[in-house]
Amino acid sequence: MVSLFLPNKSTLSQLPFFSEDSVENSCLPPRPASVCDACWEGPFAMHFGLLLLSPRSGQWYRRWPKKISYVTTRAKLESRADAGCVWCRLVLDHVGHSRYHERVTIIVRGASNASDDDSDAEEEDSSEDSDASEEDWVTLDSDSDMSDSDSDSDSDQGLPLQHLIVKSSEVLQEGTPYLVYTDPEDPAASYIKTRSPIRDVGSPRALALARQLLDDCVHGHDLCKNSAYPSPRLPTRLVDCADLARPRLVSTTGEHGEYLTLSYVWGGDQVHKTTTANLSTYEQGIAPSLLPATIRDAIYVTHMLGFRWLWIDSLCIVQDSDEDKLHEIAHMHHIYRYSHLTIMAASAKGVSESFLQERPPPDLDPHNSAMGLPFICPPRPGMTSIGCAEDCSAAQSQIGTVSIAPIRSNLTGRAYSNELGRMATRAWCMQEYLMSPRALIFTPQTLVFRCLSTVQGVGDSFYRIHGDPRIPVSLFLPLEEPAADPNSKEWRDVYDAWTEVVEDYTRRTASVESDKLVACAAIAEQFRRVLGSEYLAGLWRSDTLLFHMLWMADPNETESDGHSGWQTRPTAYRAPSWSWAAIEGPTSHHVPRNLGLGDVTVALAEVAECWVTLEDPAIPFGRVMDGALVLRGTLIPCHTGLAGGSYGDWSVPGPLPSFEQARRQWQCGHHENFIMSDEEDDVDSTQSGGKTSITMDCDVDELPGRMWLVPFAWETDWPDQSEGCEVHGIALEFVPPSNNSGYQPEKTRFRRIGYFHHVVDGDSSHPLWDSLTQAVKDGERPWTDIVIV
């Protein structure tokens, strides 16, 4: 027997009645072969409980329950699924491990983004306009061996519509909701708002829809309007796209107006690039046959969207002129920031590939992608409703087709890195993505519009992207006030956002190793508007600079080819060792909790001095030639000996010295012996509790025989240390003196080689960390100057 739950505003005369095996007083169209009788007369006749949009008034209305329920068994579901019923096959995946003949109650719920205020009302009773839904949902509950009287219990009422809950006598698991969408030409399109993803991304229809989204953003999004710069100054050069048969390079001479930009993957040297030799020729015209597919497509899209000017780095920068490259790179933050729209060729692996080809249809696997289902279109106004006892032939409804896809499938729950393809791995592409206030993204599956206010599929198609990185909106707003107070929440939030940017950026590579800092210079300059701090090769001078040096290599990060992302050092100098830019590979950050709260977080060192030497002082966010950091802290000598480790993480089994021993080494000058001598001494003779773990900055086969630990922070979750504490810091190695012919003796210098983490059990005291922390709390600060290069 089936339980049918009626909304408050529904009447019996408006609803069909059905049981699992029969339909009474129903006028249904002929059943298609893809579903069984029971499903056709049940959830399909009830339209899955969805809200529908009236084709007459555009109002949302519901003439069926919000939720329906029917009882079946696993045996029947399997039998009907084997006979070809797609709905039974779908439900079968969500009934858990119920026994073969055990009764299973299936509850089908519908939902949408439309307002609940008028959702139950009939269209003729609606007096106010309702917002059109952007998404329609179907969710399922299945409860094995649940009686009819229990199926409408309070626990069911409390289930969120956006989750699919699977319950059985043995299993309670969370699944996913299902998105419902249809093609715009399908009869169901009058009732289902969400559209299928656009596949013909380069068609005039698709680009016209994209232009409409762009105009809606420009004129309708308050956030985007507030951050806009009307008629900005044009870049030095632009490609004129007015004539598709003869695009040309134009010098703008300080003019103002709208222009578009292109973001793409070079994929190697660009034979078409602008040089001093062909500059004058390109200004006369560029034969399209000389241009690779990505460039030709971008010119076409610009033209079809109704714009004339397009900025492309390989054409608009004279590539063999260092002077021109430096000038343009210095203005890169303006080029993408003030662009009216950025075209992102995310589906192209290199410039030779087109990004306008029709996208392949989604996989029909119901576990991962979309499943096509029939949909009974409600009768048009003036026709007899389903469920009447009148002439059924006059009320015969059309049958459309809708697709449903689990929200976390490869169709609806795409990851940011997957959607951008190789662009997600390229260093230069990140600042183009983050700095663009609007973007039209040609993904491998469809066409997507992204702005400061939204990310949505073109043509009302559903789109959701996981892990979409963004920089704070405040960085896009016109600068009217001075930089934020370093002690303010705004400043800390922006600094934290910079950390997230760095973690994404270090997972990318630049074709030229020395471009590591240059390729994120535009983003760094934008962050300085709020931070107002000096930029130090990827870090910012501030009171918390010490803690933001607690970055660590992330060797367990897996690259797209399945290999572990081992870190390396560039062959040429790129940054001081204390900067994340000194290594090639993914990094993560540990910022101590509750900064400034002395009872739970104690700084065990401080930055006395920090500086970098820029390659070009006119480019403060560009390449650096040198740099050093002077720390006031405690050097802890450490014999690594039989250290063991894997995947970049090493455990140091040997004991650490006590606090008194460590201090005595420096006070008596014994540190020089430790640095220069190969003989063993007694610095590590005191056993200490806890475990010291070291994450090396680069891949090594073994730890150096001698190294130093410099603690930065002591922290605990509990002021009484009942749960223990943690110490975080960096590992150093000695840098041999250079051949210095000067009269001044060279100071002892160190190089950062890793990040260390020591966990101390709360049940025991530690002869080093407890004493050191207490001395710092008491104001003793037993520190020495440590020079790190």
CSV table of C-alpha atoms in Angstrom, one decimal, residues 146-461:
chain,number,residue,atom,x,y,z
A,146,MET,CA,8.9,1.0,7.3
A,147,SER,CA,5.2,0.9,7.9
A,148,ASP,CA,2.9,3.3,6.1
A,149,SER,CA,2.0,5.0,9.3
A,150,ASP,CA,5.6,5.8,10.0
A,151,SER,CA,6.4,7.2,6.6
A,152,ASP,CA,5.3,10.7,7.4
A,153,SER,CA,7.0,10.9,10.8
A,154,ASP,CA,8.6,14.0,12.2
A,155,SER,CA,12.1,12.6,11.3
A,156,ASP,CA,11.1,12.6,7.6
A,157,GLN,CA,9.8,16.1,7.8
A,158,GLY,CA,13.1,17.2,9.2
A,159,LEU,CA,15.2,15.9,6.4
A,160,PRO,CA,16.6,18.8,4.3
A,161,LEU,CA,15.4,18.8,0.7
A,162,GLN,CA,18.9,19.3,-0.6
A,163,HIS,CA,20.1,15.9,0.7
A,164,LEU,CA,19.3,12.4,-0.4
A,165,ILE,CA,19.2,10.2,2.6
A,166,VAL,CA,19.3,6.4,2.2
A,167,LYS,CA,18.1,4.4,5.2
A,168,SER,CA,17.7,0.7,5.6
A,169,SER,CA,17.7,-1.8,8.4
A,170,GLU,CA,21.5,-2.2,8.0
A,171,VAL,CA,22.8,1.0,6.5
A,172,LEU,CA,22.5,4.7,7.0
A,173,GLN,CA,24.4,6.6,4.4
A,174,GLU,CA,24.3,10.0,2.8
A,175,GLY,CA,23.9,10.2,-0.9
A,176,THR,CA,23.3,13.1,-3.3
A,177,PRO,CA,20.3,15.1,-4.5
A,178,TYR,CA,19.5,14.9,-8.2
A,179,LEU,CA,19.3,17.9,-10.5
A,180,VAL,CA,16.5,18.0,-13.0
A,181,TYR,CA,17.0,19.8,-16.4
A,182,THR,CA,15.9,19.6,-20.0
A,183,ASP,CA,16.8,20.9,-23.4
A,184,PRO,CA,15.3,24.2,-24.4
A,185,GLU,CA,13.4,22.7,-27.4
A,186,ASP,CA,11.9,19.9,-25.3
A,187,PRO,CA,8.1,20.1,-24.4
A,188,ALA,CA,9.2,19.9,-20.8
A,189,ALA,CA,11.1,23.2,-21.1
A,190,SER,CA,7.8,25.2,-20.3
A,191,TYR,CA,7.8,23.6,-16.9
A,192,ILE,CA,11.4,22.9,-16.0
A,193,LYS,CA,13.6,26.0,-15.7
A,194,THR,CA,17.1,24.5,-15.7
A,195,ARG,CA,18.6,23.7,-19.1
A,196,SER,CA,21.0,21.1,-20.4
A,197,PRO,CA,24.6,22.2,-20.6
A,198,ILE,CA,25.4,24.0,-23.9
A,199,ARG,CA,27.5,21.8,-26.1
A,200,ASP,CA,27.8,23.9,-29.3
A,201,VAL,CA,29.9,26.5,-27.4
A,202,GLY,CA,31.0,28.4,-30.5
A,203,SER,CA,27.6,28.7,-32.2
A,204,PRO,CA,26.0,32.1,-32.7
A,205,ARG,CA,23.2,31.0,-30.4
A,206,ALA,CA,25.6,30.2,-27.5
A,207,LEU,CA,27.6,33.4,-27.9
A,208,ALA,CA,24.5,35.5,-28.1
A,209,LEU,CA,23.4,33.9,-24.8
A,210,ALA,CA,26.8,34.6,-23.3
A,211,ARG,CA,26.6,38.3,-24.4
A,212,GLN,CA,23.2,38.5,-22.6
A,213,LEU,CA,24.8,37.2,-19.4
A,214,LEU,CA,27.6,39.8,-19.8
A,215,ASP,CA,25.1,42.6,-20.3
A,216,ASP,CA,23.0,41.4,-17.3
A,217,CYS,CA,26.2,41.5,-15.2
A,218,VAL,CA,27.2,45.0,-16.4
A,219,HIS,CA,23.8,46.5,-15.8
A,220,GLY,CA,22.3,44.4,-13.1
A,221,HIS,CA,25.0,43.2,-10.6
A,222,ASP,CA,25.5,45.9,-7.9
A,223,LEU,CA,28.8,44.4,-6.8
A,224,CYS,CA,30.2,44.2,-10.4
A,225,LYS,CA,29.0,47.8,-11.1
A,226,ASN,CA,30.6,49.1,-7.9
A,227,SER,CA,33.9,47.6,-8.8
A,228,ALA,CA,33.9,48.7,-12.5
A,229,TYR,CA,36.2,51.3,-14.1
A,230,PRO,CA,34.2,52.9,-16.9
A,231,SER,CA,36.2,53.4,-20.1
A,232,PRO,CA,39.6,52.4,-18.7
A,233,ARG,CA,42.8,53.3,-20.4
A,234,LEU,CA,43.6,50.8,-23.2
A,235,PRO,CA,46.8,48.6,-23.1
A,236,THR,CA,49.7,49.7,-25.2
A,237,ARG,CA,48.7,47.4,-28.1
A,238,LEU,CA,45.5,45.5,-29.0
A,239,VAL,CA,44.4,43.2,-31.8
A,240,ASP,CA,41.7,44.8,-34.0
A,241,CYS,CA,39.0,42.1,-34.5
A,242,ALA,CA,36.6,44.1,-36.7
A,243,ASP,CA,37.6,42.2,-39.8
A,244,LEU,CA,37.9,38.5,-39.3
A,245,ALA,CA,39.6,38.0,-42.6
A,246,ARG,CA,42.4,40.5,-41.7
A,247,PRO,CA,42.9,41.2,-38.0
A,248,ARG,CA,45.7,43.6,-37.2
A,249,LEU,CA,47.8,44.9,-34.4
A,250,VAL,CA,47.0,48.5,-33.2
A,251,SER,CA,48.9,50.9,-31.0
A,252,THR,CA,46.5,52.7,-28.7
A,253,THR,CA,48.5,55.8,-27.8
A,254,GLY,CA,46.7,56.4,-24.5
A,255,GLU,CA,43.1,56.0,-25.7
A,256,HIS,CA,40.3,54.8,-23.4
A,257,GLY,CA,37.6,52.2,-24.0
A,258,GLU,CA,36.4,48.6,-23.6
A,259,TYR,CA,38.6,45.7,-24.5
A,260,LEU,CA,38.7,41.9,-24.0
A,261,THR,CA,41.6,39.7,-22.9
A,262,LEU,CA,42.6,36.1,-23.6
A,263,SER,CA,43.8,33.6,-21.1
A,264,TYR,CA,45.3,30.4,-22.6
A,265,VAL,CA,48.1,27.9,-22.3
A,266,TRP,CA,51.1,28.5,-24.7
A,267,GLY,CA,52.2,24.9,-24.8
A,268,GLY,CA,55.6,25.8,-26.2
A,269,ASP,CA,57.3,28.6,-28.1
A,270,GLN,CA,55.0,30.8,-30.2
A,271,VAL,CA,56.1,31.0,-33.8
A,272,HIS,CA,53.4,33.6,-34.5
A,273,LYS,CA,54.5,36.0,-31.7
A,274,THR,CA,55.2,39.6,-32.3
A,275,THR,CA,58.9,40.6,-32.6
A,276,THR,CA,60.7,43.7,-33.6
A,277,ALA,CA,61.1,42.3,-37.1
A,278,ASN,CA,57.4,41.6,-37.8
A,279,LEU,CA,55.8,44.4,-35.7
A,280,SER,CA,55.2,46.8,-38.6
A,281,THR,CA,53.8,43.9,-40.8
A,282,TYR,CA,51.3,42.9,-38.1
A,283,GLU,CA,50.2,46.5,-37.9
A,284,GLN,CA,49.2,46.3,-41.5
A,285,GLY,CA,47.3,43.0,-41.0
A,286,ILE,CA,47.8,39.4,-39.9
A,287,ALA,CA,46.8,36.6,-42.1
A,288,PRO,CA,44.6,34.2,-40.1
A,289,SER,CA,46.5,31.2,-41.6
A,290,LEU,CA,49.6,32.4,-39.7
A,291,LEU,CA,47.8,32.2,-36.3
A,292,PRO,CA,47.2,29.0,-34.2
A,293,ALA,CA,43.7,27.7,-33.5
A,294,THR,CA,43.3,29.2,-30.0
A,295,ILE,CA,44.2,32.7,-31.3
A,296,ARG,CA,41.9,32.5,-34.2
A,297,ASP,CA,39.0,31.3,-32.0
A,298,ALA,CA,39.6,34.1,-29.6
A,299,ILE,CA,39.4,36.7,-32.4
A,300,TYR,CA,36.2,35.1,-33.6
A,301,VAL,CA,34.6,35.1,-30.2
A,302,THR,CA,35.5,38.8,-29.7
A,303,HIS,CA,34.0,39.7,-33.0
A,304,MET,CA,30.8,37.6,-32.4
A,305,LEU,CA,30.3,39.1,-29.0
A,306,GLY,CA,30.2,42.5,-30.6
A,307,PHE,CA,33.6,43.9,-29.5
A,308,ARG,CA,36.6,45.2,-31.4
A,309,TRP,CA,39.6,45.1,-29.2
A,310,LEU,CA,41.4,42.0,-27.9
A,311,TRP,CA,44.6,41.8,-25.8
A,312,ILE,CA,46.7,38.6,-26.4
A,313,ASP,CA,50.1,38.5,-24.7
A,314,SER,CA,52.0,36.8,-27.5
A,315,LEU,CA,50.9,39.4,-30.0
A,316,CYS,CA,50.5,42.6,-27.9
A,317,ILE,CA,54.0,42.3,-26.2
A,318,VAL,CA,57.1,42.5,-28.3
A,319,GLN,CA,58.6,39.2,-27.2
A,320,ASP,CA,62.2,39.9,-28.1
A,321,SER,CA,62.3,43.3,-26.4
A,322,ASP,CA,63.3,43.1,-22.7
A,323,GLU,CA,62.3,46.7,-22.3
A,324,ASP,CA,58.8,46.1,-23.7
A,325,LYS,CA,58.3,43.0,-21.7
A,326,LEU,CA,59.3,44.7,-18.5
A,327,HIS,CA,57.0,47.6,-19.2
A,328,GLU,CA,54.0,45.4,-20.0
A,329,ILE,CA,54.5,43.0,-17.1
A,330,ALA,CA,54.7,45.9,-14.8
A,331,HIS,CA,51.2,46.9,-16.0
A,332,MET,CA,49.8,43.3,-16.0
A,333,HIS,CA,47.5,43.9,-13.0
A,334,HIS,CA,45.8,46.7,-14.9
A,335,ILE,CA,45.4,44.7,-18.2
A,336,TYR,CA,43.3,41.9,-16.7
A,337,ARG,CA,41.8,44.0,-13.9
A,338,TYR,CA,40.3,46.5,-16.3
A,339,SER,CA,39.4,44.1,-19.1
A,340,HIS,CA,35.7,44.1,-19.9
A,341,LEU,CA,35.8,40.3,-20.2
A,342,THR,CA,38.4,37.6,-20.3
A,343,ILE,CA,38.1,34.7,-22.8
A,344,MET,CA,39.4,31.6,-21.1
A,345,ALA,CA,40.4,28.7,-23.4
A,346,ALA,CA,40.2,26.1,-20.7
A,347,SER,CA,39.6,23.1,-23.0
A,348,ALA,CA,42.7,23.7,-25.1
A,349,LYS,CA,45.9,22.0,-23.9
A,350,GLY,CA,48.0,24.4,-26.1
A,351,VAL,CA,47.7,27.3,-28.4
A,352,SER,CA,47.5,25.0,-31.4
A,353,GLU,CA,44.2,23.5,-30.2
A,354,SER,CA,40.7,25.0,-30.9
A,355,PHE,CA,38.4,25.6,-28.0
A,356,LEU,CA,35.2,26.1,-30.0
A,357,GLN,CA,34.5,22.5,-31.1
A,358,GLU,CA,31.2,20.9,-30.0
A,359,ARG,CA,31.4,19.3,-26.6
A,360,PRO,CA,30.7,15.5,-26.4
A,361,PRO,CA,27.5,14.3,-24.8
A,362,PRO,CA,27.7,13.4,-21.1
A,363,ASP,CA,28.3,9.8,-20.1
A,364,LEU,CA,24.9,8.1,-19.6
A,365,ASP,CA,26.2,6.2,-16.6
A,366,PRO,CA,23.5,7.0,-13.9
A,367,HIS,CA,26.1,6.7,-11.1
A,368,ASN,CA,28.3,9.5,-12.5
A,369,SER,CA,26.3,11.6,-14.9
A,370,ALA,CA,22.9,12.1,-16.4
A,371,MET,CA,19.9,9.7,-16.8
A,372,GLY,CA,17.1,10.5,-19.3
A,373,LEU,CA,13.6,10.2,-18.0
A,374,PRO,CA,10.2,10.8,-19.6
A,375,PHE,CA,8.2,13.7,-18.2
A,376,ILE,CA,4.4,14.1,-18.5
A,377,CYS,CA,3.8,17.8,-19.4
A,378,PRO,CA,0.7,19.1,-17.5
A,379,PRO,CA,-2.3,20.0,-19.6
A,380,ARG,CA,-2.3,23.4,-21.1
A,381,PRO,CA,-4.8,26.0,-19.7
A,382,GLY,CA,-8.3,25.1,-20.8
A,383,MET,CA,-7.5,21.4,-21.0
A,384,THR,CA,-8.7,18.9,-18.4
A,385,SER,CA,-6.3,18.2,-15.6
A,386,ILE,CA,-4.8,14.8,-15.0
A,387,GLY,CA,-6.9,12.9,-12.6
A,388,CYS,CA,-10.3,14.1,-13.9
A,389,ALA,CA,-13.3,11.9,-14.7
A,390,GLU,CA,-14.0,13.8,-17.9
A,391,ASP,CA,-13.0,13.1,-21.5
A,392,CYS,CA,-9.5,11.9,-21.3
A,393,SER,CA,-8.8,12.2,-25.0
A,394,ALA,CA,-9.0,16.0,-24.8
A,395,ALA,CA,-6.6,16.1,-21.9
A,396,GLN,CA,-3.9,13.9,-23.4
A,397,SER,CA,-0.6,15.4,-22.4
A,398,GLN,CA,2.7,15.6,-24.3
A,399,ILE,CA,5.6,13.5,-23.0
A,400,GLY,CA,8.9,15.4,-22.8
A,401,THR,CA,12.3,14.3,-21.6
A,402,VAL,CA,14.2,15.5,-18.6
A,403,SER,CA,17.6,14.5,-17.4
A,404,ILE,CA,18.5,14.0,-13.8
A,405,ALA,CA,22.1,14.0,-12.6
A,406,PRO,CA,23.5,13.5,-9.0
A,407,ILE,CA,24.9,16.9,-7.9
A,408,ARG,CA,28.3,15.4,-7.2
A,409,SER,CA,28.6,13.7,-10.6
A,410,ASN,CA,31.1,14.6,-13.3
A,411,LEU,CA,28.4,16.7,-14.9
A,412,THR,CA,27.2,18.9,-12.0
A,413,GLY,CA,29.9,18.8,-9.4
A,414,ARG,CA,33.0,19.6,-11.3
A,415,ALA,CA,36.3,20.6,-9.6
A,416,TYR,CA,37.9,23.9,-10.4
A,417,SER,CA,41.2,22.2,-11.4
A,418,ASN,CA,39.3,19.8,-13.8
A,419,GLU,CA,37.3,22.6,-15.4
A,420,LEU,CA,40.4,24.7,-16.2
A,421,GLY,CA,42.4,21.7,-17.5
A,422,ARG,CA,46.0,22.6,-18.1
A,423,MET,CA,45.2,26.2,-17.2
A,424,ALA,CA,44.9,25.1,-13.6
A,425,THR,CA,48.6,23.9,-13.7
A,426,ARG,CA,50.1,27.0,-15.3
A,427,ALA,CA,51.5,29.8,-13.1
A,428,TRP,CA,50.6,32.7,-15.5
A,429,CYS,CA,47.0,31.6,-15.8
A,430,MET,CA,46.2,32.0,-12.1
A,431,GLN,CA,46.5,35.7,-12.0
A,432,GLU,CA,44.6,36.0,-15.2
A,433,TYR,CA,41.8,33.9,-13.6
A,434,LEU,CA,41.8,35.8,-10.3
A,435,MET,CA,42.3,39.3,-11.6
A,436,SER,CA,39.5,39.2,-14.3
A,437,PRO,CA,36.3,40.7,-13.0
A,438,ARG,CA,34.4,38.8,-15.7
A,439,ALA,CA,35.3,35.7,-17.6
A,440,LEU,CA,33.8,33.5,-20.3
A,441,ILE,CA,35.2,30.1,-19.7
A,442,PHE,CA,35.2,27.5,-22.5
A,443,THR,CA,35.4,24.4,-20.3
A,444,PRO,CA,35.9,20.8,-21.6
A,445,GLN,CA,32.1,20.2,-21.1
A,446,THR,CA,30.3,23.5,-21.7
A,447,LEU,CA,30.4,27.3,-21.6
A,448,VAL,CA,30.5,29.1,-18.3
A,449,PHE,CA,30.2,32.8,-17.3
A,450,ARG,CA,32.0,33.9,-14.1
A,451,CYS,CA,32.0,37.4,-12.5
A,452,LEU,CA,32.4,38.8,-9.0
A,453,SER,CA,28.7,38.0,-8.3
A,454,THR,CA,28.1,34.6,-9.8
A,455,VAL,CA,29.3,31.5,-11.7
A,456,GLN,CA,26.7,30.1,-14.0
A,457,GLY,CA,26.3,28.0,-17.1
A,458,VAL,CA,25.4,29.9,-20.2
A,459,GLY,CA,21.8,29.5,-21.4
A,460,ASP,CA,20.2,28.8,-17.9
A,461,SER,CA,22.2,25.5,-17.7
